[in-house]
Amino acid sequence: MSGPFDREHTDAWCAELPDVEALNKSASDAVLALVERVRSSAARGALAPPASCALILGPAGAGKTHLFARWRKRLGSSASFALVRPGIGVEITPRYALREVVDALARAVGSSDLRQLDLVALRALAHATEQRSVATADLLHNVVGLDDGARRGAVERALDAFEGIYPGIATTWLDRLLRVPFASTSVERRALHAYLSGREPDEMQLARLGLREGLAGDEALNALRSLAVVAAVSAPLVLVFDQLENLAGGADHGPVRAYASLISELHDTVPGAVVVQMALDAEWDERIRPALAAPQRTRVEGRRLTLALPRPEECEALIRCWVAGLSPSERRGDFPAPFTGRQVDEWCATPAITPRQLMIACREALRTPARGAREEGVDSLANRGPASPKAEADERADKRNGFEALWGDYMARARRELDDASRNGRGLDESRLSAALYATVAAADSGAVAVADRRASHQIEVRRADGIGRVFLLQDTNARSAATKLAKVLEVTGTAFVLRERAFALPPSWKQTLSRLTELRARRPSAFLEVDREDLARMLALHDMISAARSGDLTDPSGRVITPGDLDAWVSTERCAPARWSIVDGHEDPQNFDPLGRC
Amino acid sequence: MARRKNPALDAPPVGLAARVEADVRASGAIALRRLAKGAGLSRRGEALLHEQLAKLGLERTGTVVRVPLARQLDAALAGGELTSVTRLRTKVKGASAEELRRAVARYVGAGRAHLVVREGRPYLAPPDAAVLAREELTALAAGAASLAAALRTTRARGAAPPRTILRADMAEALAHLTASVKPQVPAPSEARGALAHALARLAPTGDELVSVPRLMRALMPTISPEAIREALLDAHRAGAIELRPHSSLDPLPAADEALCPRGFGGAPLSYARRIDAPTGAR
């Protein structure tokens, strides 16, 4: 069945959103007001106001992601939305944030063909060429109809205008952003996207863009600043960081501190941006907040909003809203049908029920009327007595089947992600691969610990009691940067593993890179590991499941919440064992080991 | 010509006793020398005034006329809350430290209050407060002495290898110690008041999440877990607090989970938040 009761995990980018706006209204309105502040400044012709930060905290299932979907629905094309979710163990740097933001802005606005990025660029051009009141469709027509010289002129005028107001903005990056609406071929669009997102364009793309190299790491923050001030004139940038609990952990709080530094930088130097942060309340208070320095805390927690759980009348409004999405035959009469009045009363009276739990209770009642749940209500769930051995065995089997189904779903998602990257002519991003590696090392239960190298995101140390293995990710799309990276690997002592997707094999024309690999093998214990698509998919699936479990967002098909502990137990015994990372088991003889422990 | 002095009055004027009584009741006590200052009473007149005040229920000492000490103590303890004995001196007027000490002893001896010790300081608790019985204190003292003796044996001794204690043994000893305290069932209003007090202490700004197990442990020496859970659910239903499901990455230890009230599907509600906080969102 797929219906209004099957959406306990809100799709942040969904087109349809059943919503009870009274729920979490104050947090929702607070963010809308921040966006309005930027828009009204632009309408007055004033400078964009300083960035504003809001922190929204709540338990799993309280509706944090739902709020993001609500803002999108309410603001439509009046704001530009980006959703950033940190990977496990990786630090969110300005480049990481830029990549996620540009990827999000590449999504279509509503049902139109236009992407958020196109709109930002089009409106920036309109702003600079005094066409502010022209409708978007006409604007597109006007822009597409321009000849090359006129396009160049429009971009130059826009650049001059913005640089005059905001000196020091990243003009090269902004120049490429303003060219986005003119890109007529997918090759051109891919090249622009690679550069704008801070990824490394390949040689062909660089030549097409008229550049010698991609965006430098230290330019990423300025690129974000440029994007925010350009977006502020028409559709302010709403930058939402979700699932921040994934930052927690680690003795040195590296990911938390890197994140807090980034938010402080955004707060201080990126005018016009609305930065919204969302996390589990307890995790924030117990693990993240204590790791923040006082100046960071005042910026990060600029406006702290705690999501309240629905009151009984709001619970009923939610059920009514969901029931309205059923077909008349499924509804079987007037409300409370298809439920009984007693069921609805009992759900609404259950203390501290989250919207997600409420939806799961409704779905279970719809699915299992024969079991008498309709008459028993939720109290029967809360007060179950000791289970019989048979019931326990059934529960174990249900649990196992639930994990199997989830694993299938996550593997399918991971394969889709790899296919998307492949279609765009690139491999998996190094930060994503790093996060997948961290998760896999942690799940391998080998006593090993993966540690990020602050100086280079592509470098990971896998520490164990008897030694350290260094893993270098070589996902580069550019021969020169791959060779440069390998030159640095050669300088590092100890065992080295160089990792690259097999589907993204090193071209034979990258002679310097290949020769440095040969030199590396000759000099010291090392291995060049080409990872198969399926192994990579397993690592990604495992990472995403762990990440969801940490956020309390992992539920099996029957709605049962799967905790990180449950997942850990399953990973150590069940089918995803092939995804275990055993790099440290074989590092003494790195030429002859199977890093992924394939079955 | 020198002015003749008015003769001293041998009887208090009409209404003087009532006015003095009102003053004494307002301030708790008034020094004798200031009692009828300016009234021009002779010694006999003063004696008659004291008699009238005594008939009105006031108490006279060598230096003051006061509201009776027992009444003042009753008033100080009327709120049903703990009252610091040290601070009692600022609440009870017209009594010396020694007199107050004796009054407190009489008060406690008569069963009108309990003298309890918190963080090393004495407090008076109302007579219906849940306190440990003598036999429970004796059992606890014996248990604590035994525990201290066991810990002494683990002290480092020269070059001898370090000693420790099995976790299981310590858990057993602590369980034994805890078992010597019998939970008492307080009045619901007492549990609610204690809960509000504890929440205010643990979440001073109102915005913090308070761990329910921590809250329970702060209250459990005097209130049973069942009564606290009921008070928590009452406060949640009344909208004074919001109970929230467990949302930490760390699984809730079984001992903590057992303390929590239950929500949907039996899930432990392990956090509480005061929702009168100004930043609370709805």
mmCIF file of C-alpha atoms in Angstrom, chain A residues 24-26 57-59 280-283 285-287 304 306-309 311 314 350-353 357 361 381-382 550, chain B residues 207-209 211 233 236-237 242-250 262-267 269 271 273 279-282:
data_model
loop_
_atom_site.group_PDB
_atom_site.id
_atom_site.type_symbol
_atom_site.label_atom_id
_atom_site.label_comp_id
_atom_site.label_asym_id
_atom_site.label_seq_id
_atom_site.Cartn_x
_atom_site.Cartn_y
_atom_site.Cartn_z
ATOM 1 C CA ASN A 24 5.426 23.731 14.949
ATOM 2 C CA LYS A 25 4.083 27.051 13.726
ATOM 3 C CA SER A 26 6.366 29.244 15.758
ATOM 4 C CA LEU A 57 15.841 20.954 17.974
ATOM 5 C CA GLY A 58 13.462 18.077 18.435
ATOM 6 C CA PRO A 59 13.284 14.325 18.896
ATOM 7 C CA LEU A 280 18.110 15.796 17.777
ATOM 8 C CA ASP A 281 17.572 17.822 20.940
ATOM 9 C CA ALA A 282 19.331 15.481 23.359
ATOM 10 C CA GLU A 283 22.295 14.932 21.072
ATOM 11 C CA ASP A 285 22.660 19.391 24.344
ATOM 12 C CA GLU A 286 24.758 16.435 25.436
ATOM 13 C CA ARG A 287 27.385 16.090 22.713
ATOM 14 C CA ARG A 304 17.239 28.390 19.434
ATOM 15 C CA THR A 306 12.618 23.657 20.406
ATOM 16 C CA LEU A 307 9.949 21.730 18.545
ATOM 17 C CA ALA A 308 6.999 20.834 20.724
ATOM 18 C CA LEU A 309 5.218 17.528 20.313
ATOM 19 C CA ARG A 311 -1.135 18.345 21.635
ATOM 20 C CA GLU A 314 -3.171 18.712 16.920
ATOM 21 C CA THR A 350 -0.827 8.979 24.391
ATOM 22 C CA PRO A 351 1.791 11.139 26.118
ATOM 23 C CA ALA A 352 4.565 12.554 23.961
ATOM 24 C CA ILE A 353 3.519 10.848 20.744
ATOM 25 C CA GLN A 357 4.607 7.509 15.749
ATOM 26 C CA ALA A 361 -0.093 3.719 14.676
ATOM 27 C CA LEU A 381 0.960 -1.501 22.405
ATOM 28 C CA ALA A 382 2.224 0.275 25.469
ATOM 29 C CA ARG A 550 21.745 7.706 14.551
ATOM 30 C CA ASP B 207 15.043 25.658 27.952
ATOM 31 C CA GLU B 208 17.154 22.664 28.870
ATOM 32 C CA LEU B 209 16.068 19.100 28.508
ATOM 33 C CA SER B 211 16.943 13.663 31.948
ATOM 34 C CA LEU B 233 2.302 12.473 33.525
ATOM 35 C CA HIS B 236 2.461 16.720 31.059
ATOM 36 C CA ARG B 237 -1.341 16.497 30.720
ATOM 37 C CA GLU B 242 6.488 18.276 28.099
ATOM 38 C CA LEU B 243 7.726 14.714 28.288
ATOM 39 C CA ARG B 244 9.836 13.713 25.320
ATOM 40 C CA PRO B 245 10.941 10.357 23.928
ATOM 41 C CA HIS B 246 14.523 9.180 24.214
ATOM 42 C CA SER B 247 16.528 10.880 21.468
ATOM 43 C CA SER B 248 20.132 10.234 22.362
ATOM 44 C CA LEU B 249 22.438 8.051 20.294
ATOM 45 C CA ASP B 250 23.406 6.204 23.443
ATOM 46 C CA ARG B 262 6.076 5.157 28.898
ATOM 47 C CA GLY B 263 4.778 6.632 25.701
ATOM 48 C CA PHE B 264 3.756 5.211 22.365
ATOM 49 C CA GLY B 265 4.510 1.514 21.984
ATOM 50 C CA GLY B 266 6.014 1.416 25.454
ATOM 51 C CA ALA B 267 8.847 3.753 24.416
ATOM 52 C CA LEU B 269 9.960 9.097 27.819
ATOM 53 C CA TYR B 271 13.419 13.743 28.836
ATOM 54 C CA ARG B 273 11.151 20.108 29.332
ATOM 55 C CA THR B 279 11.964 30.113 23.835
ATOM 56 C CA GLY B 280 9.672 27.093 23.661
ATOM 57 C CA ALA B 281 8.222 26.754 20.213
ATOM 58 C CA ARG B 282 4.812 25.524 19.284
#
